[in-house]
Amino acid sequence: MAAVAWGRCFPRVWLRRRAGPGCGRHYRAALCAELKQPLAIEEVASCPVRPHEVRVDVHFCGVNFADILVCRGQYQEKPQLPFTPGMEFSGTVLETGTDVSTVKEGDRVIGVSGFNGMAEECIIDHKTLWQIPEGVPLREAATLPVSYVTAILALEHRACTRPGETVLVTAAAGATGLAVIDVATNVLQAKVIAAAGSDEKCSLAMRKGAQSIVNYSQGSLKEAVRKLVGSDGVNVVIDAVGGDVFLEALRSLAWEGRIVVVGFAGGTIASVPANLLLLKNVSAMGLYWGRYKEQNFPVFSRILSSALQYCQQGRIQPHIGAVFKLEESRG
């Protein structure tokens, strides 16, 4: 898992469960028993379903950068060992609790599970399941909860991006970066400048729909953006890198521009020079995906439902970097 997914700009990978019955006395799960060590695939005893819960036969589980960090002890949430990583999954309902009426056995669903989705089955609160519309494959549906909800929250809810505006996205070849390009271009009708750290990653971002690309390993991001848009700058920045890349992106904003911080994949957290906010009347804001699920669930649920609708309509095309079987997640 780490060998393929590690690094701020690699597309996400996916785990596919083995064929076989979804419910029984035991099921297989990937366990993190020790931080910074390979995962173990072990047989786990099934637990009974409580009245508000649903048992799901997991078909696909997203492997996100946050899963890498939590298994290294570097994520803001630190589950008690041992734990099963995996924040998002898709599958079919096996069993429902006595108080559940929103889904039934056999329904296709996606779930947001905290950290326990990388297993053959998952028990989850029915409120954090969404039915998958007809025509949306299980594999593509599993890509939506983390990267696409982050992208839509950042672009629509936080930055209030308008049609025709210019959006600069850093770490553009990562899962969130590619989702930002997809949503900004194909849903919001914005123009996208994709910034990444290699020509290969820039090429992927261009294929995804970016109008312009910048390789920030080859020089100043600010100067490259200036050559593309002139001295006026960009309207919106979605930054997942931090450090000097964040500061150069901040200096690339137009009058009343907005920068949204979604992560620090570069490993450095920059301090915001407040005078830059004042001089151009710009706004710097953060976006922590998981807090919306806890603090403003109606917004989270509405945006995930929008992502499912966009996918059903063909307006977004999730990028899947690779697919692995569950037993291949040990690496």
Short mmCIF file of C-alpha atoms in Angstrom, two decimals:
data_model
loop_
_atom_site.label_atom_id
_atom_site.label_comp_id
_atom_site.label_asym_id
_atom_site.label_seq_id
_atom_site.Cartn_x
_atom_site.Cartn_y
_atom_site.Cartn_z
CA MET A 1 0.00 0.00 0.00
CA ALA A 2 2.61 2.54 1.08
CA ALA A 3 4.87 1.75 -1.87
CA VAL A 4 2.16 2.74 -4.33
CA ALA A 5 0.24 5.43 -2.47
CA TRP A 6 3.01 7.21 -0.58
CA GLY A 7 3.76 10.81 -1.61
CA ARG A 8 1.61 13.89 -1.86
CA CYS A 9 0.83 13.65 -5.57
CA PHE A 10 0.14 9.98 -6.26
CA PRO A 11 -3.44 9.09 -7.25
CA ARG A 12 -5.28 7.04 -4.70
CA VAL A 13 -5.42 3.25 -4.95
CA TRP A 14 -8.27 0.86 -4.17
CA LEU A 15 -8.68 -2.44 -2.41
CA ARG A 16 -11.03 -5.08 -3.79
CA ARG A 17 -12.34 -7.85 -1.54
CA ARG A 18 -12.15 -11.51 -2.46
CA ALA A 19 -15.25 -13.23 -3.77
CA GLY A 20 -17.23 -15.18 -1.24
CA PRO A 21 -20.00 -14.91 1.33
CA GLY A 22 -20.14 -11.54 3.05
CA CYS A 23 -21.39 -12.58 6.47
CA GLY A 24 -20.29 -15.31 8.79
CA ARG A 25 -18.67 -15.92 12.14
CA HIS A 26 -15.43 -14.40 10.93
CA TYR A 27 -14.22 -12.10 8.16
CA ARG A 28 -10.83 -10.85 7.02
CA ALA A 29 -9.58 -7.37 7.88
CA ALA A 30 -6.36 -5.40 7.47
CA LEU A 31 -5.02 -4.58 10.94
CA CYS A 32 -2.48 -1.99 12.01
CA ALA A 33 -1.06 -3.55 15.17
CA GLU A 34 2.11 -1.46 15.29
CA LEU A 35 2.73 1.99 13.83
CA LYS A 36 5.10 2.28 10.85
CA GLN A 37 4.93 -1.49 10.27
CA PRO A 38 3.21 -3.48 7.50
CA LEU A 39 -0.46 -4.28 7.96
CA ALA A 40 -1.55 -7.79 8.88
CA ILE A 41 -4.51 -9.59 7.28
CA GLU A 42 -6.33 -11.46 10.03
CA GLU A 43 -9.60 -13.24 10.66
CA VAL A 44 -11.87 -11.10 12.85
CA ALA A 45 -14.97 -12.24 14.70
CA SER A 46 -18.22 -10.67 13.52
CA CYS A 47 -20.05 -8.48 16.04
CA PRO A 48 -23.83 -8.29 16.39
CA VAL A 49 -25.58 -5.38 14.72
CA ARG A 50 -27.10 -2.86 17.13
CA PRO A 51 -30.53 -1.30 16.42
CA HIS A 52 -29.16 1.77 14.57
CA GLU A 53 -26.42 -0.07 12.66
CA VAL A 54 -25.97 -1.77 9.29
CA ARG A 55 -23.64 -4.60 8.28
CA VAL A 56 -22.14 -4.03 4.83
CA ASP A 57 -20.36 -6.49 2.56
CA VAL A 58 -17.41 -4.29 1.52
CA HIS A 59 -16.43 -4.49 -2.16
CA PHE A 60 -14.07 -1.51 -2.49
CA CYS A 61 -12.25 0.62 0.07
CA GLY A 62 -10.35 3.79 -0.79
CA VAL A 63 -6.72 4.08 0.27
CA ASN A 64 -6.12 7.75 1.04
CA PHE A 65 -3.08 9.74 2.15
CA ALA A 66 -4.74 9.97 5.57
CA ASP A 67 -4.63 6.16 5.83
CA ILE A 68 -0.89 6.27 5.27
CA LEU A 69 -0.47 8.98 7.90
CA VAL A 70 -2.66 7.28 10.53
CA CYS A 71 -0.69 4.04 10.15
CA ARG A 72 2.48 6.06 10.79
CA GLY A 73 1.02 7.89 13.79
CA GLN A 74 1.16 11.22 11.95
CA TYR A 75 -2.54 11.95 11.48
CA GLN A 76 -4.56 14.30 13.69
CA GLU A 77 -6.78 11.37 14.68
CA LYS A 78 -4.95 8.55 16.49
CA PRO A 79 -7.04 5.37 16.83
CA GLN A 80 -6.16 2.93 19.57
CA LEU A 81 -4.05 -0.01 18.38
CA PRO A 82 -4.86 -2.36 16.82
CA PHE A 83 -7.17 -0.73 14.28
CA THR A 84 -8.35 -1.23 10.71
CA PRO A 85 -7.63 1.68 8.34
CA GLY A 86 -9.99 2.75 5.57
CA MET A 87 -12.16 5.87 5.72
CA GLU A 88 -14.52 5.20 2.81
CA PHE A 89 -15.95 2.12 1.14
CA SER A 90 -18.66 0.80 -1.14
CA GLY A 91 -20.59 -2.45 -0.94
CA THR A 92 -23.95 -4.09 -0.41
CA VAL A 93 -26.10 -4.26 2.70
CA LEU A 94 -26.03 -7.64 4.47
CA GLU A 95 -28.05 -6.91 7.60
CA THR A 96 -29.86 -3.98 9.23
CA GLY A 97 -30.63 -3.18 12.85
CA THR A 98 -34.19 -3.08 14.13
CA ASP A 99 -34.40 0.73 14.00
CA VAL A 100 -33.05 1.11 10.44
CA SER A 101 -35.49 2.02 7.67
CA THR A 102 -33.26 3.99 5.27
CA VAL A 103 -31.61 0.95 3.63
CA LYS A 104 -32.42 -2.74 3.26
CA GLU A 105 -30.61 -5.97 2.53
CA GLY A 106 -29.11 -5.97 -0.95
CA ASP A 107 -28.94 -2.18 -1.36
CA ARG A 108 -25.75 -0.79 -2.90
CA VAL A 109 -24.22 1.82 -0.58
CA ILE A 110 -21.19 3.95 0.14
CA GLY A 111 -20.11 4.57 3.70
CA VAL A 112 -17.89 6.94 5.66
CA SER A 113 -16.45 4.82 8.43
CA GLY A 114 -13.75 6.70 10.29
CA PHE A 115 -11.00 4.07 10.25
CA ASN A 116 -12.40 0.54 9.81
CA GLY A 117 -13.32 0.11 6.14
CA MET A 118 -10.39 -2.00 4.95
CA ALA A 119 -12.11 -5.29 5.64
CA GLU A 120 -14.50 -7.76 4.06
CA GLU A 121 -17.36 -6.38 6.11
CA CYS A 122 -18.06 -3.28 8.11
CA ILE A 123 -20.67 -2.38 10.73
CA ILE A 124 -21.63 1.28 10.55
CA ASP A 125 -24.27 3.74 11.74
CA HIS A 126 -27.03 3.94 9.12
CA LYS A 127 -26.73 7.75 9.08
CA THR A 128 -23.30 7.51 7.45
CA LEU A 129 -24.49 5.36 4.55
CA TRP A 130 -25.72 6.69 1.21
CA GLN A 131 -27.46 4.63 -1.47
CA ILE A 132 -25.63 4.45 -4.78
CA PRO A 133 -27.77 5.61 -7.71
CA GLU A 134 -28.42 3.34 -10.64
CA GLY A 135 -25.67 3.47 -13.22
CA VAL A 136 -22.86 4.35 -10.79
CA PRO A 137 -20.44 1.39 -10.39
CA LEU A 138 -19.36 0.34 -6.90
CA ARG A 139 -15.71 1.02 -7.74
CA GLU A 140 -16.32 4.62 -8.83
CA ALA A 141 -18.70 5.24 -5.94
CA ALA A 142 -15.97 4.37 -3.45
CA THR A 143 -13.87 7.28 -4.74
CA LEU A 144 -16.39 9.95 -3.75
CA PRO A 145 -16.59 10.45 0.04
CA VAL A 146 -13.08 11.76 0.75
CA SER A 147 -11.58 13.40 -2.33
CA TYR A 148 -14.76 14.59 -4.05
CA VAL A 149 -16.48 15.80 -0.91
CA THR A 150 -13.26 17.67 -0.04
CA ALA A 151 -13.17 19.18 -3.53
CA ILE A 152 -16.81 20.28 -3.49
CA LEU A 153 -16.60 21.62 0.07
CA ALA A 154 -13.47 23.60 -0.82
CA LEU A 155 -14.69 24.99 -4.14
CA GLU A 156 -18.39 25.54 -3.49
CA HIS A 157 -18.92 25.83 0.26
CA ARG A 158 -15.72 27.58 1.33
CA ALA A 159 -14.37 29.47 -1.71
CA CYS A 160 -17.77 30.10 -3.37
CA THR A 161 -16.18 29.58 -6.79
CA ARG A 162 -18.10 31.18 -9.64
CA PRO A 163 -18.22 30.22 -13.35
CA GLY A 164 -15.37 31.73 -15.32
CA GLU A 165 -13.09 32.23 -12.30
CA THR A 166 -9.54 30.89 -12.32
CA VAL A 167 -8.66 28.18 -9.80
CA LEU A 168 -5.07 27.21 -8.92
CA VAL A 169 -4.77 23.74 -7.36
CA THR A 170 -1.53 22.42 -5.86
CA ALA A 171 -0.63 18.72 -5.55
CA ALA A 172 -2.81 18.54 -8.63
CA ALA A 173 -2.06 14.89 -9.45
CA GLY A 174 -3.14 13.59 -6.05
CA ALA A 175 -6.61 12.21 -5.41
CA THR A 176 -7.97 15.49 -4.04
CA GLY A 177 -6.18 17.57 -6.67
CA LEU A 178 -7.64 15.53 -9.51
CA ALA A 179 -11.10 15.80 -7.93
CA VAL A 180 -10.70 19.59 -7.66
CA ILE A 181 -9.81 19.76 -11.35
CA ASP A 182 -12.79 17.58 -12.27
CA VAL A 183 -15.34 19.54 -10.20
CA ALA A 184 -13.98 23.01 -11.04
CA THR A 185 -13.85 22.32 -14.77
CA ASN A 186 -16.89 20.14 -15.39
CA VAL A 187 -19.35 21.25 -12.70
CA LEU A 188 -18.48 24.85 -11.87
CA GLN A 189 -17.21 25.87 -15.33
CA ALA A 190 -14.08 27.46 -13.88
CA LYS A 191 -10.63 27.64 -15.47
CA VAL A 192 -7.98 25.52 -13.75
CA ILE A 193 -4.23 25.93 -13.39
CA ALA A 194 -2.82 22.65 -12.10
CA ALA A 195 0.47 22.76 -10.18
CA ALA A 196 2.48 19.61 -9.42
CA GLY A 197 6.05 18.52 -8.82
CA SER A 198 6.92 16.66 -12.03
CA ASP A 199 6.14 16.72 -15.74
CA GLU A 200 4.46 13.31 -15.45
CA LYS A 201 2.08 14.56 -12.77
CA CYS A 202 1.40 17.77 -14.71
CA SER A 203 0.56 15.67 -17.77
CA LEU A 204 -1.97 13.65 -15.76
CA ALA A 205 -3.59 16.85 -14.48
CA MET A 206 -3.83 18.19 -18.02
CA ARG A 207 -5.50 14.98 -19.21
CA LYS A 208 -7.98 15.36 -16.36
CA GLY A 209 -9.09 18.74 -17.70
CA ALA A 210 -6.76 21.47 -16.43
CA GLN A 211 -6.38 24.35 -18.88
CA SER A 212 -2.79 25.13 -17.80
CA ILE A 213 -0.06 23.38 -15.85
CA VAL A 214 2.89 24.46 -13.70
CA ASN A 215 5.75 22.23 -12.56
CA TYR A 216 6.78 23.91 -9.32
CA SER A 217 9.93 21.82 -9.04
CA GLN A 218 11.38 23.86 -11.91
CA GLY A 219 11.08 27.37 -10.47
CA SER A 220 8.85 29.93 -8.81
CA LEU A 221 5.16 29.04 -8.70
CA LYS A 222 4.23 32.71 -8.37
CA GLU A 223 6.19 33.71 -11.49
CA ALA A 224 4.81 30.81 -13.50
CA VAL A 225 1.25 31.78 -12.55
CA ARG A 226 1.97 35.42 -13.41
CA LYS A 227 3.07 34.38 -16.91
CA LEU A 228 -0.23 32.54 -17.36
CA VAL A 229 -2.72 35.08 -15.97
CA GLY A 230 -0.81 38.34 -15.72
CA SER A 231 -0.50 40.54 -12.66
CA ASP A 232 -4.19 40.23 -11.72
CA GLY A 233 -3.71 36.75 -10.25
CA VAL A 234 -6.05 33.83 -9.66
CA ASN A 235 -9.41 33.97 -7.92
CA VAL A 236 -9.20 30.73 -5.92
CA VAL A 237 -6.38 28.52 -4.61
CA ILE A 238 -6.91 25.01 -3.23
CA ASP A 239 -3.65 24.08 -1.49
CA ALA A 240 -2.74 20.64 -0.18
CA VAL A 241 1.04 21.14 0.04
CA GLY A 242 1.79 23.88 2.58
CA GLY A 243 5.20 25.46 3.16
CA ASP A 244 6.71 27.61 0.44
CA VAL A 245 4.18 26.37 -2.12
CA PHE A 246 1.36 27.74 0.03
CA LEU A 247 3.10 31.10 0.40
CA GLU A 248 3.72 31.45 -3.34
CA ALA A 249 0.12 30.44 -4.06
CA LEU A 250 -1.09 33.03 -1.53
CA ARG A 251 0.93 35.71 -3.31
CA SER A 252 -0.66 34.63 -6.62
CA LEU A 253 -4.19 35.58 -5.52
CA ALA A 254 -6.18 38.31 -7.21
CA TRP A 255 -8.07 41.08 -5.43
CA GLU A 256 -10.61 39.46 -3.08
CA GLY A 257 -9.15 36.05 -3.86
CA ARG A 258 -9.69 33.03 -1.63
CA ILE A 259 -7.20 30.35 -0.60
CA VAL A 260 -8.42 27.13 1.02
CA VAL A 261 -5.94 24.95 2.95
CA VAL A 262 -6.82 21.25 2.69
CA GLY A 263 -3.56 19.66 3.84
CA PHE A 264 0.19 19.82 4.37
CA ALA A 265 1.51 17.01 2.19
CA GLY A 266 4.84 18.80 1.85
CA GLY A 267 5.40 18.37 5.59
CA THR A 268 5.73 22.06 6.47
CA ILE A 269 3.00 24.27 7.95
CA ALA A 270 3.51 27.86 6.84
CA SER A 271 2.65 30.97 8.84
CA VAL A 272 0.26 33.33 7.07
CA PRO A 273 1.67 36.86 6.53
CA ALA A 274 -1.38 38.89 7.60
CA ASN A 275 -0.29 41.92 5.58
CA LEU A 276 -0.93 39.94 2.37
CA LEU A 277 -4.51 39.37 3.43
CA LEU A 278 -4.96 43.08 4.05
CA LEU A 279 -3.34 44.47 0.91
CA LYS A 280 -5.52 42.54 -1.54
CA ASN A 281 -8.53 41.92 0.69
CA VAL A 282 -7.97 38.19 0.31
CA SER A 283 -9.33 35.40 2.51
CA ALA A 284 -7.36 32.43 3.87
CA MET A 285 -9.44 29.59 5.23
CA GLY A 286 -9.10 25.96 6.21
CA LEU A 287 -11.03 22.83 5.38
CA TYR A 288 -10.87 19.74 7.57
CA TRP A 289 -13.09 17.17 5.84
CA GLY A 290 -13.79 15.08 8.93
CA ARG A 291 -15.05 17.94 11.06
CA TYR A 292 -17.98 18.58 8.73
CA LYS A 293 -19.22 15.07 9.37
CA GLU A 294 -19.19 15.82 13.10
CA GLN A 295 -20.04 19.54 13.28
CA ASN A 296 -22.28 20.17 10.25
CA PHE A 297 -23.58 16.83 9.06
CA PRO A 298 -26.40 18.29 6.89
CA VAL A 299 -23.81 20.11 4.74
CA PHE A 300 -21.61 17.00 4.56
CA SER A 301 -24.55 14.80 3.57
CA ARG A 302 -25.83 17.27 0.97
CA ILE A 303 -22.43 17.54 -0.69
CA LEU A 304 -21.88 13.77 -0.77
CA SER A 305 -25.35 13.40 -2.33
CA SER A 306 -24.33 16.03 -4.91
CA ALA A 307 -21.18 14.06 -5.72
CA LEU A 308 -23.25 10.92 -6.31
CA GLN A 309 -25.60 12.89 -8.55
CA TYR A 310 -22.73 14.44 -10.54
CA CYS A 311 -21.29 10.95 -11.04
CA GLN A 312 -24.62 9.53 -12.16
CA GLN A 313 -25.04 12.41 -14.63
CA GLY A 314 -21.56 11.84 -16.05
CA ARG A 315 -20.42 15.33 -15.07
CA ILE A 316 -17.47 13.98 -13.07
CA GLN A 317 -15.17 11.10 -13.96
CA PRO A 318 -13.28 9.80 -10.88
CA HIS A 319 -9.69 8.78 -11.51
CA ILE A 320 -8.59 5.42 -10.06
CA GLY A 321 -4.85 4.93 -9.88
CA ALA A 322 -4.79 1.18 -9.18
CA VAL A 323 -6.87 -1.66 -7.71
CA PHE A 324 -5.51 -4.25 -5.28
CA LYS A 325 -6.90 -7.28 -3.48
CA LEU A 326 -7.23 -7.07 0.29
CA GLU A 327 -4.28 -9.38 0.89
CA GLU A 328 -2.04 -7.03 -1.12
CA SER A 329 -2.48 -4.26 1.45
CA ARG A 330 0.30 -5.66 3.66
CA GLY A 331 3.05 -3.75 1.84
#
